Coordinates of C-alpha atoms in Angstrom, one line a residue:
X6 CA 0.0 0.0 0.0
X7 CA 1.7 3.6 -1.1
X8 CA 1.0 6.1 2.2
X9 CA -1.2 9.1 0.9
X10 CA 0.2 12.6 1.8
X11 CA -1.8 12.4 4.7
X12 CA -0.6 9.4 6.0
X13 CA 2.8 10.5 5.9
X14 CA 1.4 13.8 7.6
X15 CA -0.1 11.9 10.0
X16 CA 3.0 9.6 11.4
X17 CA 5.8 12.1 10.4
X18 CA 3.8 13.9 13.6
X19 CA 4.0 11.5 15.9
X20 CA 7.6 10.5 15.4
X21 CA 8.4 13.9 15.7
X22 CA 6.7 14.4 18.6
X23 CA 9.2 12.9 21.7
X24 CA 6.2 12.4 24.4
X25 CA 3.5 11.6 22.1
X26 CA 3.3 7.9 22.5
X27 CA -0.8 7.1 21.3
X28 CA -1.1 7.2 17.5
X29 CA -4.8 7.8 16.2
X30 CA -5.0 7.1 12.6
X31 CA -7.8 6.8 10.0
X32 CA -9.3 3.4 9.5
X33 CA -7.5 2.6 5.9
X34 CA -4.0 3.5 7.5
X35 CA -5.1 1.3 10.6
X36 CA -6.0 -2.2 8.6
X37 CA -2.7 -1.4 6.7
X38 CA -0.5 -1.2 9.9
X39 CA -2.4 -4.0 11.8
X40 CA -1.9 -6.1 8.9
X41 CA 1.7 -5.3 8.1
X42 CA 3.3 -4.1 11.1
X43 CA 2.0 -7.0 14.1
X44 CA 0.5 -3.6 15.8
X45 CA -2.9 -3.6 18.5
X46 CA -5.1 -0.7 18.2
X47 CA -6.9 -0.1 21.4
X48 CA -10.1 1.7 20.3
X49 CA -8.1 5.0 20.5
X50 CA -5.5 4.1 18.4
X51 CA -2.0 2.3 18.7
X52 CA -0.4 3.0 22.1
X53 CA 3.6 2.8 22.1
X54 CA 6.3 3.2 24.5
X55 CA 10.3 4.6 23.5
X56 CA 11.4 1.4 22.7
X57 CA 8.3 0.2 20.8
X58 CA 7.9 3.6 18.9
X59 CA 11.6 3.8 17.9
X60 CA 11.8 0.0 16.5
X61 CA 8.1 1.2 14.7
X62 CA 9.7 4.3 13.2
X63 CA 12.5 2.3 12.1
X64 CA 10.3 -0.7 10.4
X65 CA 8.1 1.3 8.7
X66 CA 10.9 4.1 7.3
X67 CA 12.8 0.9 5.6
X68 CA 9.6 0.3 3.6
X69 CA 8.8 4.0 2.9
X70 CA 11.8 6.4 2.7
X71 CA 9.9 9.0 1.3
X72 CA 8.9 9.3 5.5
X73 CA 12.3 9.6 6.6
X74 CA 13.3 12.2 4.5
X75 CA 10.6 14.5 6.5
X76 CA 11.7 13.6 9.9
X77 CA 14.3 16.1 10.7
X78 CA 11.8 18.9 10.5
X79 CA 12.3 21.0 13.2
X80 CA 9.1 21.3 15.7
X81 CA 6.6 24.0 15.7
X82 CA 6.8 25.2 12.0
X83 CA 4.3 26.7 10.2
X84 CA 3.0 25.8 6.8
X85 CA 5.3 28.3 5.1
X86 CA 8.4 27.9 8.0
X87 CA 7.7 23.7 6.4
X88 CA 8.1 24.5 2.2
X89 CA 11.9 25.8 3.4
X90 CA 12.5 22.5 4.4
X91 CA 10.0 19.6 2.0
X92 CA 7.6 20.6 -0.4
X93 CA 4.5 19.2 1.5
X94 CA 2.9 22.0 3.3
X95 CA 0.6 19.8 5.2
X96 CA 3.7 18.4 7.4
X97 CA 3.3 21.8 9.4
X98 CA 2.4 21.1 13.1
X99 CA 0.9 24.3 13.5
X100 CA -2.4 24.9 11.3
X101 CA -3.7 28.4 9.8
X102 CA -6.2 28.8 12.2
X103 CA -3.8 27.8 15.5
X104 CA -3.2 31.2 16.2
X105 CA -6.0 33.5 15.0
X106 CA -9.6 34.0 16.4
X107 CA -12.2 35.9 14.7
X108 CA -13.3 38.9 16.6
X109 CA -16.4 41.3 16.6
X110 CA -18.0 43.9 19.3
X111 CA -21.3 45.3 20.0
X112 CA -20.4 48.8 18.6
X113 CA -17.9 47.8 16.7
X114 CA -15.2 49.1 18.5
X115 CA -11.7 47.1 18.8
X116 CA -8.1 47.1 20.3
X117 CA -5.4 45.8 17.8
X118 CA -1.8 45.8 18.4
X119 CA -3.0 48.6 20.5
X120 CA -4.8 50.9 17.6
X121 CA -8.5 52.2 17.9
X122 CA -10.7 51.0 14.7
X123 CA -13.7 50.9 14.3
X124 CA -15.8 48.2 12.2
X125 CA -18.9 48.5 10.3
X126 CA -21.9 46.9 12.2
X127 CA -21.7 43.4 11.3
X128 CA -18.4 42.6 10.5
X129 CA -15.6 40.5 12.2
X130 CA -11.8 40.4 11.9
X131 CA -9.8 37.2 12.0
X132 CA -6.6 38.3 14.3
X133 CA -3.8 36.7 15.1
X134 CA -3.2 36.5 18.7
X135 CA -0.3 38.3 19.1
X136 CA -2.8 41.4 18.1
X137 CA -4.8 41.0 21.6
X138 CA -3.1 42.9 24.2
X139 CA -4.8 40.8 27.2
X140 CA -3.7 43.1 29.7
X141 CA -6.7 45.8 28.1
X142 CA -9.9 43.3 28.4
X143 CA -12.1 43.8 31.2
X144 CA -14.7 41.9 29.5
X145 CA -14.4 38.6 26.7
X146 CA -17.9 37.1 25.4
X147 CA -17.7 33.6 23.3
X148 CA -20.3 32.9 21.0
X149 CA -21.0 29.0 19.8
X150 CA -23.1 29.7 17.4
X151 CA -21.7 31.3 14.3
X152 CA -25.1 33.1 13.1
X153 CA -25.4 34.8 16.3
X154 CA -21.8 36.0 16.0
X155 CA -22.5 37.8 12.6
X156 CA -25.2 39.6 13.9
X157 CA -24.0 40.4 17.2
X158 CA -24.8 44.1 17.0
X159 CA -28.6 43.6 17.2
X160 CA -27.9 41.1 20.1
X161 CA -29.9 42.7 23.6
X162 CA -27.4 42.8 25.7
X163 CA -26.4 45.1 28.8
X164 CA -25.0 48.6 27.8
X165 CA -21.7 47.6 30.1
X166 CA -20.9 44.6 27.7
X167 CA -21.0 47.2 24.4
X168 CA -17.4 47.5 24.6
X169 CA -16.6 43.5 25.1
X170 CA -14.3 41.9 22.8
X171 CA -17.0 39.2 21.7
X172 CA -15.3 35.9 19.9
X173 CA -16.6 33.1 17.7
X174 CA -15.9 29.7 19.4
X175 CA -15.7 28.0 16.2
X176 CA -14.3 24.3 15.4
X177 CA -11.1 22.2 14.8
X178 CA -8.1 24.8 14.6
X179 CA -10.1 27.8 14.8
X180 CA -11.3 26.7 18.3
X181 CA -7.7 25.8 19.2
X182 CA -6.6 29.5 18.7
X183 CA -9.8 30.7 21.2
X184 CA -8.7 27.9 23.9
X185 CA -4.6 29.8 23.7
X186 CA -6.3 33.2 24.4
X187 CA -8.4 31.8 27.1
X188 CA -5.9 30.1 28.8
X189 CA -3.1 32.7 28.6
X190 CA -5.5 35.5 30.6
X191 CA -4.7 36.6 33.9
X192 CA -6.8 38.8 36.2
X193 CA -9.7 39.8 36.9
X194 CA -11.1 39.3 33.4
X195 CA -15.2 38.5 32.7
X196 CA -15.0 35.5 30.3
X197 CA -18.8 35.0 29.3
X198 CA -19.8 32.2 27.4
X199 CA -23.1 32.7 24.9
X200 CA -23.9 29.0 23.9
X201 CA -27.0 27.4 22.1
X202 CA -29.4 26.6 24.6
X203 CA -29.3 22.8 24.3
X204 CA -27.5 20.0 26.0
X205 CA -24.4 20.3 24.0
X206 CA -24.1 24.1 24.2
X207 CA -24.3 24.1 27.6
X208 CA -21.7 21.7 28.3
X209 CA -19.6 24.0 26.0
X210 CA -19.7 26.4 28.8
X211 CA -17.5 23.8 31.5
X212 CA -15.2 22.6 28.6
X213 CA -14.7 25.7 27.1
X214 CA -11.4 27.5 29.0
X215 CA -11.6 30.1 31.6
X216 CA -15.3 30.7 31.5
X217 CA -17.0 32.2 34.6
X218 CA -20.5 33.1 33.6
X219 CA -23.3 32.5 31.4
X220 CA -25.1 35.0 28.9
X221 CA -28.4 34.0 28.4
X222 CA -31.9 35.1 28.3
X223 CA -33.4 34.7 31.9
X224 CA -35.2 31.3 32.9
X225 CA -38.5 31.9 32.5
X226 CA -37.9 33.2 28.9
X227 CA -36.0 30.3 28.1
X228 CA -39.1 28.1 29.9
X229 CA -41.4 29.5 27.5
X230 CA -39.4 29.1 24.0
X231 CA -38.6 25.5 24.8
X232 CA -42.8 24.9 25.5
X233 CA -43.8 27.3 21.9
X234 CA -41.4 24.7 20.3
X235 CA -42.5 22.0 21.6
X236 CA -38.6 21.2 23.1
X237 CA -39.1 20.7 26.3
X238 CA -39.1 16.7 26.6
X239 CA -35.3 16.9 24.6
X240 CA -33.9 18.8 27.1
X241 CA -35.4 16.8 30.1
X242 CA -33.9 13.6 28.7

């Protein structure tokens, strides 16, 4: 079986990474490996130790060199920091999302790399992080839901959180850049978390970093949108 550019993404990765020692692949790279290699897959994926990984990585580079060659990669690159090196962008271990989050406010009003702009009502900015001077927030609102983000200016909300820096939670790498912000903040910082109000929303508020309160309508208005529609029997199962 030839390893698809993925593949060779995928386990370039892991050999690279020195405490990494699970290895979750897809399901076609998993039958080849279990068939070819005398590997277990636990459920999760294949679980190693050093000795096990290294005599692994040297097993399967014999049979595909075009692997080796990408293993002296230094860690941490980027997609372009990766083309200096091989011509296979998607070896990069950090993403194009890792380290942006897409921003918005109330009034439009934002703080990058300490400048004053103002946005038209409406529209968000995708920032890297290193634009965020943490130090300035008083007051941090996620959204979850990404239709609620783009039309956060007509959102009712208190007049004290007009001037709050208000994110999109987002998925996959975009998410991963939201959960750096959140976990680099210090002080006394109001992270609000603005979820759907179903099961899975809520929970987003105790997995999602750093939050300490909830923005959402009161109870009773949420008791009455979930009889109207008939919703009231999902949420009590």
């Amino acid at each position: 079986m030839a390893l698809s550019k993925g593949h060779i993404g995928t386990l370039s990765r892991f050999f690279r990474n020195d405490v990494q020692m699970l290895l979750a692949v897809s399901a076609k790279l998993k039958n080849h490996l279990e068939q070819n290699f005398d590997l277990h897959h636990n459920g999760k994926g294949f679980l190693f130790n050093q000795t096990s990984k290294q005599c692994f990585r040297e097993q399967i580079e014999q049979l595909y060199p075009d692997l080796n060659m990408r293993q002296g990669l230094p860690k941490g690159l980027d997609r372009i920091g990766v083309v200096a090196h091989v011509q296979d962008d998607k070896l990069a271990d950090v993403k194009p999302n890792d380290n942006f989050i897409l921003a918005t406010a109330y009034n439009g009003k934002l703080s990058v790399f300490g400048c004053a702009i103002n946005l038209p009502l409406g529209v968000s900015l995708r920032l890297p992080l290193t634009s965020i001077d943490n130090t300035c927030l008083k007051a941090l609102i996620v959204v979850e839901n990404q239709d609620v983000f783009d039309n956060w200016h007509l959102a009712n909300i208190p007049s004290e959180l007009h001037d709050a820096l208000v994110l999109y939670r987002g998925h996959d790498s975009m998410a991963k850049g939201l959960k750096t912000l959140l976990e680099s903040l210090e002080g006394n910082i109001e992270v609000m978390m603005c979820p759907d109000l179903d099961p899975k929303g809520l929970e987003s508020c105790f997995t999602t970093p750093n939050i300490n309160a909830l923005l959402a309508p009161n109870i009773e208005d949420i008791q009455t949108q979930l009889i109207q529609h008939s919703q009231m029997q999902k949420f009590m199962d």
